[in-house]
Coordinates of C-alpha atoms in Angstrom, one line a residue:
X2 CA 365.7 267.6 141.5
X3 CA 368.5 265.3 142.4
X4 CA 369.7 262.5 139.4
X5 CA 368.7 259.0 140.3
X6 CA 372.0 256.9 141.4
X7 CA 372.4 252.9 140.7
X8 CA 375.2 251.4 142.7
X9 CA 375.8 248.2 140.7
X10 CA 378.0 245.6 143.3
X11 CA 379.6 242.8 142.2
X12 CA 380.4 239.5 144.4
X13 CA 383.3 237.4 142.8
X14 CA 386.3 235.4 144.4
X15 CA 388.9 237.2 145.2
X16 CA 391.0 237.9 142.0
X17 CA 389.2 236.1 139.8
X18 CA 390.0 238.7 136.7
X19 CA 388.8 240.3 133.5
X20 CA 385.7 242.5 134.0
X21 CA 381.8 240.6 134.0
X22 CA 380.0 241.5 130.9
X23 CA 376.6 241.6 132.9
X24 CA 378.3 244.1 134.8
X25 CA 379.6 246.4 131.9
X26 CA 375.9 245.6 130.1
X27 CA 374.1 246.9 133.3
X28 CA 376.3 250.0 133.6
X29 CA 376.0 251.2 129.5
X30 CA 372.0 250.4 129.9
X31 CA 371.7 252.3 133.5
X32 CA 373.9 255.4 131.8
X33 CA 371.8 255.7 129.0
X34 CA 368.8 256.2 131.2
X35 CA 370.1 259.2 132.3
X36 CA 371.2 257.8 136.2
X37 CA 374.5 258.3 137.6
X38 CA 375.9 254.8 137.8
X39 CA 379.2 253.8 140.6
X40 CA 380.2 250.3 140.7
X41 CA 381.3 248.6 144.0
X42 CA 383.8 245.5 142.9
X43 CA 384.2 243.0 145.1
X44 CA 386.9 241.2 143.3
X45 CA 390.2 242.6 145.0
X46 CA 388.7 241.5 148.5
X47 CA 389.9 238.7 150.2
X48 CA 386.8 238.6 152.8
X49 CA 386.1 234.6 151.4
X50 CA 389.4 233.2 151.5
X51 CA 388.5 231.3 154.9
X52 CA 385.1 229.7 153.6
X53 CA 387.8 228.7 150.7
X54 CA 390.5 227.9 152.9
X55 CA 392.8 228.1 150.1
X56 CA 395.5 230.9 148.1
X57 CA 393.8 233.5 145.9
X58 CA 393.0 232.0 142.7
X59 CA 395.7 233.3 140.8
X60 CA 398.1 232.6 143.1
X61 CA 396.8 229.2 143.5
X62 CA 397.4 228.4 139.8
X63 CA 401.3 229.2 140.3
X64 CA 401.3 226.5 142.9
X65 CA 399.2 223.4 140.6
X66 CA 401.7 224.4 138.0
X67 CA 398.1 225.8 135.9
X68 CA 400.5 229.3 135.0
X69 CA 404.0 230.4 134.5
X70 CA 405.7 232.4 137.5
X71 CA 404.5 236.0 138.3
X72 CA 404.1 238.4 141.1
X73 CA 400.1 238.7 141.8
X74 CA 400.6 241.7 144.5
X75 CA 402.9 243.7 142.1
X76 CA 399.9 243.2 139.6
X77 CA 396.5 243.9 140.8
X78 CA 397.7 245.1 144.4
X79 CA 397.5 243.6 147.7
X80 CA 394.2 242.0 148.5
X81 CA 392.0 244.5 150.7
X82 CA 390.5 243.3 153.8
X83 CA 387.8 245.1 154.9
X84 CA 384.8 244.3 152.7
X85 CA 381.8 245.7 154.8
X86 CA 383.6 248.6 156.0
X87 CA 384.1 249.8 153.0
X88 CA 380.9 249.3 151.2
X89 CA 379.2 250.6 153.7
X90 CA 381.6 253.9 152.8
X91 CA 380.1 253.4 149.6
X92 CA 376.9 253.8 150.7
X93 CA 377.6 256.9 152.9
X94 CA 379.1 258.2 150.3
X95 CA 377.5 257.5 147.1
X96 CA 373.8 257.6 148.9
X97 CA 372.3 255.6 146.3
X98 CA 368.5 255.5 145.0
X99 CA 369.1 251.9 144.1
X100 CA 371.3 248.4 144.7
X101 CA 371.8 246.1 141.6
X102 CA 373.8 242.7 143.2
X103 CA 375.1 241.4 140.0
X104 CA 376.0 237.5 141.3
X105 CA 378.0 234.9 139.5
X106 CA 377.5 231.3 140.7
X107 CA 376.6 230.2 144.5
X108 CA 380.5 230.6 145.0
X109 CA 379.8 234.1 146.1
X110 CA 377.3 233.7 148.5
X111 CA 379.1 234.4 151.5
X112 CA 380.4 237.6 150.4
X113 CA 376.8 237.9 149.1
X114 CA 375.7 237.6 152.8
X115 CA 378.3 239.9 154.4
X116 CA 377.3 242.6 151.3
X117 CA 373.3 242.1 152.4
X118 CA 374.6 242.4 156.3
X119 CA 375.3 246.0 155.7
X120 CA 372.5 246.6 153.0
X121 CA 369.7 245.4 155.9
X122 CA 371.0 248.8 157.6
X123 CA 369.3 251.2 154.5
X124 CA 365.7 249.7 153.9
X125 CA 364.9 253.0 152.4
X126 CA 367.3 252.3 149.8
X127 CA 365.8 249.6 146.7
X128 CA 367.6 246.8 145.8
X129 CA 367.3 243.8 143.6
X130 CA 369.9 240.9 143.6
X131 CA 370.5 238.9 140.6
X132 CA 372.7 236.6 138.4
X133 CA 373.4 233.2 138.2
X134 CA 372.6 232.6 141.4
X135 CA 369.5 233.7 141.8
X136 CA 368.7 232.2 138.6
X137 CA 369.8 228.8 139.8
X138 CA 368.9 228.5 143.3
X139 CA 366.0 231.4 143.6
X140 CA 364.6 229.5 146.6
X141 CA 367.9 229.5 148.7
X142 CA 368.3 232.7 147.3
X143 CA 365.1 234.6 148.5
X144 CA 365.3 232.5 151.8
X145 CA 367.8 235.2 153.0
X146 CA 365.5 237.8 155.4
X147 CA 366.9 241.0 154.4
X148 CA 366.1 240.3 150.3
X149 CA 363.8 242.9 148.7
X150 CA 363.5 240.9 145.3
X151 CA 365.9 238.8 143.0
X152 CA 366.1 238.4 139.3
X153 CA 365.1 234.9 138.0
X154 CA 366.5 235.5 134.7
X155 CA 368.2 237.6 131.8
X156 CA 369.0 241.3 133.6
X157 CA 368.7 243.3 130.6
X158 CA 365.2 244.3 130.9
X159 CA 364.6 243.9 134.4
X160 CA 366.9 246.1 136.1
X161 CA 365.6 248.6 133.5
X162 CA 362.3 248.6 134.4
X163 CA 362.8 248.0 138.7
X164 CA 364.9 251.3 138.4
X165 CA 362.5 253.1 136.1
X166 CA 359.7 251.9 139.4
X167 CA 361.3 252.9 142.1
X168 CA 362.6 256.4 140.3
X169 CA 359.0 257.0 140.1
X170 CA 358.4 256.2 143.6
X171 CA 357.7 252.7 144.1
X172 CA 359.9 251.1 147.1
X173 CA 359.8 247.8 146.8
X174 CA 358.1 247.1 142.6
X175 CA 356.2 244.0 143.1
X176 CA 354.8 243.1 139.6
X177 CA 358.3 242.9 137.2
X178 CA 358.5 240.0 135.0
X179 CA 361.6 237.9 136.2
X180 CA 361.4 238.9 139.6
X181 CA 360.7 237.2 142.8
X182 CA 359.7 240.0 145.6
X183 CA 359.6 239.7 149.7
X184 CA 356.8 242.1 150.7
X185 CA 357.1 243.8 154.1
X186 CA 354.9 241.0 155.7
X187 CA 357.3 238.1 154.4
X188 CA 355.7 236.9 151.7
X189 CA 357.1 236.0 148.4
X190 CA 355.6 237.3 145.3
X191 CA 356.5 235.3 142.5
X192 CA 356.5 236.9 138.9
X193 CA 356.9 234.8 135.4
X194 CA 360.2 234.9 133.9
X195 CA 360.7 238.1 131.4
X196 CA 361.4 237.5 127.8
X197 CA 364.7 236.5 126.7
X198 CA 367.1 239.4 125.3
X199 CA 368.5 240.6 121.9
X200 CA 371.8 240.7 122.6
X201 CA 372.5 242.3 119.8
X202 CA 370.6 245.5 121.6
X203 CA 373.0 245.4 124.6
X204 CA 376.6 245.9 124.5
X205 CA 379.2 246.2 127.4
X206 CA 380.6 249.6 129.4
X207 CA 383.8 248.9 131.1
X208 CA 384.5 252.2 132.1
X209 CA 383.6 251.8 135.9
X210 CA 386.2 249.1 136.6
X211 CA 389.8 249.9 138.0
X212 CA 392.6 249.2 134.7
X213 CA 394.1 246.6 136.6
X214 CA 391.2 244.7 135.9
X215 CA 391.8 244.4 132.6
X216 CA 395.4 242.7 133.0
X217 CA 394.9 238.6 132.4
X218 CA 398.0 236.6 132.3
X219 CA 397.5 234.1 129.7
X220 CA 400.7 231.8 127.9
X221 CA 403.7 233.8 128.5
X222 CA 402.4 237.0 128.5
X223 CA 400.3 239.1 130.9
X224 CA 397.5 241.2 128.7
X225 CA 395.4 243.8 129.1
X226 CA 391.9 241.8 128.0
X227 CA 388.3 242.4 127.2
X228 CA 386.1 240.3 127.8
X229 CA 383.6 239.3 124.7
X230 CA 380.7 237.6 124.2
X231 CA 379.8 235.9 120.6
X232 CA 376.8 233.8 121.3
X233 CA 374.9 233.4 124.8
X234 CA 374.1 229.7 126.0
X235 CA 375.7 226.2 125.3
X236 CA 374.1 223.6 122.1
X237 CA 376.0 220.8 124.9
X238 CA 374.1 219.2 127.9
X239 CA 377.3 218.3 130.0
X240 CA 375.9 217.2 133.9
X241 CA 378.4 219.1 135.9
X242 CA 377.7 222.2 134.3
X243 CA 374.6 224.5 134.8
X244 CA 374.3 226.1 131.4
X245 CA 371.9 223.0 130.3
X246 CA 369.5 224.4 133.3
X247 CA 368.9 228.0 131.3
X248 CA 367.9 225.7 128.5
X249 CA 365.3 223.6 130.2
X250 CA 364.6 227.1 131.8
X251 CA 364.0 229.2 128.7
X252 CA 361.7 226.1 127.6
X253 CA 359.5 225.8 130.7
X254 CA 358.9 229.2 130.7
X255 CA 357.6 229.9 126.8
X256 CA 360.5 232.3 126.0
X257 CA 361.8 229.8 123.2
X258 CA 365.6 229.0 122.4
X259 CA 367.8 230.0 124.9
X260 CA 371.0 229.6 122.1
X261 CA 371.3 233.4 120.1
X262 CA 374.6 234.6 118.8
X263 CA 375.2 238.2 118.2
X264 CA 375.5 239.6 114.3
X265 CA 379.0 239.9 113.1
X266 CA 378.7 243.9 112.5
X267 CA 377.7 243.8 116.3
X268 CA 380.7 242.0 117.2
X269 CA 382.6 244.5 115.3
X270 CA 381.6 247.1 116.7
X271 CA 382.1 245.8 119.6
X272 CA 385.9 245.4 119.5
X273 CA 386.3 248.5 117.7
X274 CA 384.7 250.2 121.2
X275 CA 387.0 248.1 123.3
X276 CA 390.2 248.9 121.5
X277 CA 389.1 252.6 121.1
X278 CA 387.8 253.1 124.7
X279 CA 390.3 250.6 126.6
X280 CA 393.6 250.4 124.5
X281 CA 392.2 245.9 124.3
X282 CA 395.3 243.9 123.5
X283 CA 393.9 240.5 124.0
X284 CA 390.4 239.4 123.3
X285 CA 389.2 237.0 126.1
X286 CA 386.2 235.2 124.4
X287 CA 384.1 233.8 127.1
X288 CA 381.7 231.5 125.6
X289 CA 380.8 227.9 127.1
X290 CA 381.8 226.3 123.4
X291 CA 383.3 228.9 120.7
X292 CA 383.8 226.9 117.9
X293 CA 380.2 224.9 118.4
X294 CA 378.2 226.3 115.1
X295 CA 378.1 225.7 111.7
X296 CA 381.3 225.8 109.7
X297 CA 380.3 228.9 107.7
X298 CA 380.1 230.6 111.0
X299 CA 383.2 229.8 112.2
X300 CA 384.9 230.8 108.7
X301 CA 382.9 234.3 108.9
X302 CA 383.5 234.7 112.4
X303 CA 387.2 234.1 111.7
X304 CA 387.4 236.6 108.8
X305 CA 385.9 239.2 110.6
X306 CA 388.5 238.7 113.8
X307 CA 391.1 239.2 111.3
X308 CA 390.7 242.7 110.6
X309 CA 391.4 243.5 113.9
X310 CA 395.3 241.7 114.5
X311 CA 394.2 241.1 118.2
X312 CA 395.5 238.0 119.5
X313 CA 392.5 236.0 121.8
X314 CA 391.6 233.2 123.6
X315 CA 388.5 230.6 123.5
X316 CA 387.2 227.2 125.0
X317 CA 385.4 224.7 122.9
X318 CA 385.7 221.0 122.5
X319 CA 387.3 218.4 120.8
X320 CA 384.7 217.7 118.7
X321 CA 384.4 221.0 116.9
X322 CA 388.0 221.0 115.6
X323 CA 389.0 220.5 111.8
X324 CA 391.7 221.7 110.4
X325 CA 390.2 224.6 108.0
X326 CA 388.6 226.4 110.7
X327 CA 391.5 226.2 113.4
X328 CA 393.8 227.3 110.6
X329 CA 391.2 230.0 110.1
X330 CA 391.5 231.2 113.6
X331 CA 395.4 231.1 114.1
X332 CA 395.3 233.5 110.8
X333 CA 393.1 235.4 112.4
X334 CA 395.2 236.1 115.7
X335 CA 394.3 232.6 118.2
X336 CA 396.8 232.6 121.1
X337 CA 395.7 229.4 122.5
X338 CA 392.5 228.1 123.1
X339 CA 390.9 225.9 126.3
X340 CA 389.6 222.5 125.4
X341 CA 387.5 220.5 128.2
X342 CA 388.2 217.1 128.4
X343 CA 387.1 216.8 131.7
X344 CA 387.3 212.7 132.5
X345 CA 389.9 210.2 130.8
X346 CA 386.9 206.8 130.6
X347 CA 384.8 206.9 127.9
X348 CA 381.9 205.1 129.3
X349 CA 382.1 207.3 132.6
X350 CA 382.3 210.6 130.0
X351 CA 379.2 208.9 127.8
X352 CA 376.8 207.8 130.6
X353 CA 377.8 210.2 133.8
X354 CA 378.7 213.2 131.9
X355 CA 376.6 212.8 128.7
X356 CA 379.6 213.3 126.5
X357 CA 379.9 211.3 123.9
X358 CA 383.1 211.2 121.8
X359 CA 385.4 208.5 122.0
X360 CA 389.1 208.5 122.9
X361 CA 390.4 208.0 119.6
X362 CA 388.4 211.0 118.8
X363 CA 390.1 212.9 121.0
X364 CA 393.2 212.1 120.1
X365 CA 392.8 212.8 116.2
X366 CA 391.8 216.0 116.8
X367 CA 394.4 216.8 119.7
X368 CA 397.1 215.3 116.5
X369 CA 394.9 218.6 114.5
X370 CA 395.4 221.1 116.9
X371 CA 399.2 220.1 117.1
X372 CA 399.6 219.8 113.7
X373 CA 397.8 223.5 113.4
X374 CA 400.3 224.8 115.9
X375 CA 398.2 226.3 118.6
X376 CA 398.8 226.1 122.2
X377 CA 396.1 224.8 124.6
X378 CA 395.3 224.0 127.6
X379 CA 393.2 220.8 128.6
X380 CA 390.4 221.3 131.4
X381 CA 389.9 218.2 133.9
X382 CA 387.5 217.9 136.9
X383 CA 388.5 215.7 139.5
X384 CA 385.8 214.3 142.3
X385 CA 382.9 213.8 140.6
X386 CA 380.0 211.0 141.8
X387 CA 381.1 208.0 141.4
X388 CA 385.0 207.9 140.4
X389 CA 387.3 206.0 141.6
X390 CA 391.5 206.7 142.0
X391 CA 391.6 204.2 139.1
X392 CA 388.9 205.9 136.9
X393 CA 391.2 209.1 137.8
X394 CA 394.3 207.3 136.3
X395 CA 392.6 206.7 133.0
X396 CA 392.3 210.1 133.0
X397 CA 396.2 210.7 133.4
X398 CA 396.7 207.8 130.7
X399 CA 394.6 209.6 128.1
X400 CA 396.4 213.4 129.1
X401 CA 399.4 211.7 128.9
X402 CA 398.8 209.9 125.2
X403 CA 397.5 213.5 123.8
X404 CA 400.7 214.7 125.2
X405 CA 400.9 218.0 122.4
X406 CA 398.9 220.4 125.5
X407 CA 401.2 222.8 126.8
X408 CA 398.8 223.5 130.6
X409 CA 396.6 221.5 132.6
X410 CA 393.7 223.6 134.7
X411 CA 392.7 220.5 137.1
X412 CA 389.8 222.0 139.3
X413 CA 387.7 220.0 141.8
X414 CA 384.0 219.2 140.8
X415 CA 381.6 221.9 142.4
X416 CA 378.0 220.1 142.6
X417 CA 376.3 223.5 141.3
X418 CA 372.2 224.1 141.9
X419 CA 370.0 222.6 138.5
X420 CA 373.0 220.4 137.7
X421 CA 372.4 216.5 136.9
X422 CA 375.1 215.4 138.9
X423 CA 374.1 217.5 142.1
X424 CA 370.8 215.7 141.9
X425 CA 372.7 212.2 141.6
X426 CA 374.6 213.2 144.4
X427 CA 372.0 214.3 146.4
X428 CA 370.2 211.0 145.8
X429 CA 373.1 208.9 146.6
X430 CA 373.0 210.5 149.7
X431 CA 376.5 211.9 149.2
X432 CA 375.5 215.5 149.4
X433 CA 373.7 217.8 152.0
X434 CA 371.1 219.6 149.5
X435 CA 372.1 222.6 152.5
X436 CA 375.5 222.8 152.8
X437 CA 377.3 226.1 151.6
X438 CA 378.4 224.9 147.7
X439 CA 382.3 226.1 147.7
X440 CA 384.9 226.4 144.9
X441 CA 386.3 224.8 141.6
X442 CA 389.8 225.6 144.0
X443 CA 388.5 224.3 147.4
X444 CA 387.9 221.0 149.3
X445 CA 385.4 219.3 147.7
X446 CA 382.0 219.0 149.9
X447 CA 380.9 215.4 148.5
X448 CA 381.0 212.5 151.0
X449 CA 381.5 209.5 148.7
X450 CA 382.0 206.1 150.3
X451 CA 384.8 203.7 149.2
X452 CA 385.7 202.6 146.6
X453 CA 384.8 206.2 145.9
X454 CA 387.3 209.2 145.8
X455 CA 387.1 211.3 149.5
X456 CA 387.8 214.8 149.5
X457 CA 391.2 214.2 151.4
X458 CA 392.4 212.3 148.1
X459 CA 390.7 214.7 145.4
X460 CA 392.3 217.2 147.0
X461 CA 395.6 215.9 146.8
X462 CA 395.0 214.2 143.1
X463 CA 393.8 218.0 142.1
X464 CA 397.5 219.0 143.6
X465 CA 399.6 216.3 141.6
X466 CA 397.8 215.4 138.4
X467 CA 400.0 217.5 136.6
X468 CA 403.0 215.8 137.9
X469 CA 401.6 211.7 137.3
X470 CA 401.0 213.7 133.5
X471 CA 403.8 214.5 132.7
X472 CA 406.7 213.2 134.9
X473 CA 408.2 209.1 133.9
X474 CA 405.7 206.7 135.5
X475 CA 409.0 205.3 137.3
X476 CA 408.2 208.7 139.8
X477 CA 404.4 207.5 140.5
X478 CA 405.7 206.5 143.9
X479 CA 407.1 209.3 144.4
X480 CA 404.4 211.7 143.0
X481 CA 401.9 209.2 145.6
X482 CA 404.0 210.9 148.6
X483 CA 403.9 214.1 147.3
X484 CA 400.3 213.6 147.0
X485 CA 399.7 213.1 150.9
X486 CA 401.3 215.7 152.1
X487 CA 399.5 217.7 154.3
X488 CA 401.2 221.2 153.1
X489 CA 401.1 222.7 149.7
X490 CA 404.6 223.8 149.2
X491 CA 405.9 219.9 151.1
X492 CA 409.3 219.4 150.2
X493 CA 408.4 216.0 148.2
X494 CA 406.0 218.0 146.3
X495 CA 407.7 221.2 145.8
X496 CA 410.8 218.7 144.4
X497 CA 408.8 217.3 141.9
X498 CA 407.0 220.5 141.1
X499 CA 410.8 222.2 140.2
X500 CA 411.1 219.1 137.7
X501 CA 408.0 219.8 136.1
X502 CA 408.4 223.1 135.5
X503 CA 411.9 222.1 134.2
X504 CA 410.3 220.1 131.7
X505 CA 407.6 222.6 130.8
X506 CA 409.5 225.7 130.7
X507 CA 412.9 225.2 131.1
X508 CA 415.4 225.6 134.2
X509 CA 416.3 229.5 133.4
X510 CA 414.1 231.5 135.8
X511 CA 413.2 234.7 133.5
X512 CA 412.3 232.2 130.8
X513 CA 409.7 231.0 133.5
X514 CA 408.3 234.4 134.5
X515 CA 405.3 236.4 132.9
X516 CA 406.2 239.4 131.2
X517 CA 403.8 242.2 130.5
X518 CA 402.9 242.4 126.7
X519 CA 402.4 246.4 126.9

């Protein structure tokens, strides 16, 4: 008898790096089953560029001045082009028993569509699409005809048990908690949520993904990273962000706290696979708010990151910072971290984005992180309901008074399903609950009135925020011009943009480029 084969196929944006854990967690459970598991990545295609209508992401970051200089193609390869073509080679070839569609957000989901375009051809074959996604916007999700069944939650368990069905002969499995289930008549079948995961039980196998994967410029370097996971949902309820949603989620559905952080031994473990198996240089920590637990956790945590001499990366928030346990982290190997600051007026950041911590908060503990000697990077989202160009410039004025951040990532506001402010903006009117929801790096899709911010000028203010950051105030003028013209690379703006990196990095050109760490 034949083995049962899982093709696991993952949607991203084109060159959005460092391998999903859901995707390495899938593969290690599927393998110890006993199936023969292939992965189908997604990530080198450039098949969404048009609905994005903007540079791949990493090369987009060259040109916002978000990353030093490097050469993206010499990297990870020319982009590939022919995304249903070749998965339907896949298919062909592999002849798989089973399809897990691991999503990410609704950023994906016209990739997601061309990917199902080509699945509608095998209806013999089972398939189940999950992730974010599905999680968030299951109705929009199962709306799409050619849908067998989605995950509504946590895949750990489910895609166990859906393959486990249809390897004993079950087609389409239409009573598995956390599914939702089209039936060949069109009806929907919805299933109560699963039980949350241990996630102690589950870790990551990377092995399926190509080793340029793996490389992550970050600083001055470019790495070869892993990603890891220390704790799993956010204690934060920020409004533009959908992690709050898995909370209310979790709560609704009688599985309890959706907030669990994995044992230390685990975590060691962990790394100790990741440098054995994958020669790890660089730990890429991808948690919504690292440092957000008790101080004895952070103190452990660092202690136990310290055996290892790996250098790593995480995003938190102003608030967590005090001095012993960033000192902890730098002796423990911190390269830089991400802190999201996100809007610049302390009333909008209180009552729009319910975060409360004051400017002169912020700025004592940026004085910390200086003073602790770690580079960072300060987050900002530009376009959200209700601001205003001058609301925008108190968020320059507040960047430019913590001053000690070495990298601004400036991304527009993406009005995600089960967010707060996409239900404000819905309300207002200012958002078509059916339009396609695009990217952090395109156009924004909000159609705010004046004195509101259009998507014309958030576009342009996402472009140039860097520059009114950092360049003399005596250039806003100038920086204005750059910030209407049409093209990317203007001559106004790519002026400016020289001066900036100047000032950033310095006018000698190999001082300015990437270089690779191994």
């Amino acid at each position: 008898m034949e083995k049962f084969k899982v093709l696991i196929v993952y949607p991203n944006l084109s060159m959005m790096l460092t391998p999903s854990c859901a995707v390495g967690i899938f593969t290690k459970i599927l393998k110890n089953k006993g199936y023969i598991v292939e992965l189908f990545d997604c990530t080198p295609y450039d098949s969404n560029l048009e609905f994005l209508s903007e540079p791949l992401p990493v090369t987009r970051a060259k040109t916002l001045m978000n990353s030093r200089s490097f050469d993206s193609s010499a990297l990870f390869g020319e982009a590939k082009k022919n995304l249903k073509s070749d998965f339907l080679e896949k298919i062909n070839y592999f002849k798989p028993n089973a399809v897990i569609f691991s999503t990410v957000v609704e950023d994906t989901k016209p990739q997601l569509e061309e990917l199902l375009d080509v699945i509608k051809h095998f209806p013999k074959i089972s398939h189940i699409v999950g992730g974010v996604y599905t999680i968030m916007a299951p109705e929009q999700a199962i709306n799409y005809k050619h849908i067998q069944c989605i995950g509504i939650g946590e895949g750990e368990i489910v895609i166990q048990e859906f393959c486990e069905a249809v390897h004993s002969g079950v087609h389409r499995p239409t009573n598995i908690k956390g599914t939702w289930v089209r039936t060949d008549d069109g009806a929907i079948i919805k299933n109560p949520n699963s039980p949350l995961v241990d996630i102690n039980k589950y870790l990551p196998d990377y092995s399926l993904f190509d080793d340029r994967r793996f490389l992550r410029p970050l600083g001055a370097k470019i790495w070869k990273a892993v990603s890891l996971e220390t704790y799993r949902g956010c204690p934060y309820t920020c409004t533009f962000c959908n992690s709050p949603a898995k909370t209310v989620i979790a709560k609704e559905s009688g599985q309890g706290s959706f907030l669990r952080r994995k044992n230390l031994d685990v975590l060691e473990g962990e790394i100790e696979n990741m440098i054995t198996d994958y020669n790890c240089e660089f730990l890429y920590i991808n948690d919504d708010a690292f440092m957000a637990r008790p101080r004895k956790e952070n103190l452990a945590m660092a202690e136990m990151l310290k055996n290892f001499s790996l250098p790593f990366w995480f995003q938190t928030r102003f608030e967590d910072v005090t001095t012993e346990t960033l000192e902890a982290f730098k002796e423990a190997g911190c390269y830089r971290i991400s802190f999201g600051l996100e809007h610049g007026n302390e009333i909008y950041r209180r009552e729009i984005l319910l975060r409360n911590i004051s400017n002169k908060k912020i700025l004592e503990k940026s004085r910390i992180v200086a003073d602790v000697g770690i580079p960072y990077t300060i987050n900002v989202i530009i376009g959200m309901p209700y601001e205003t160009r001058e609301l925008i410039f108190e968020t320059v004025e507040l960047i430019r008074a913590i001053d000690s951040w070495d990298a601004l990532s400036v991304n527009t506001f993406v009005p995600y399903h089960r967010t707060v402010l996409r239900k404000m903006a819905i309300k207002e009117g200012w958002l078509d609950p059916e339009k396609q929801t695009t990217s952090v790096i395109a156009e924004s899709i909000l159609e705010m009135p004046e004195p509101y911010l259009n998507s014309k000028e958030i576009l342009g203010l996402v472009k140039t925020l860097p520059l009114y950051s950092r360049l003399p105030v005596n250039r806003y003028s100038e920086i204005k011009q750059a910030e209407i013209e049409d093209s990317q690379d203007g001559p106004i703006f790519s002026k400016l943009k020289e001066e900036w990196y100047e000032l950033a990095y310095g006018s000698n050109e190999e001082d300015r480029n990437l270089t690779y760490q191994g």
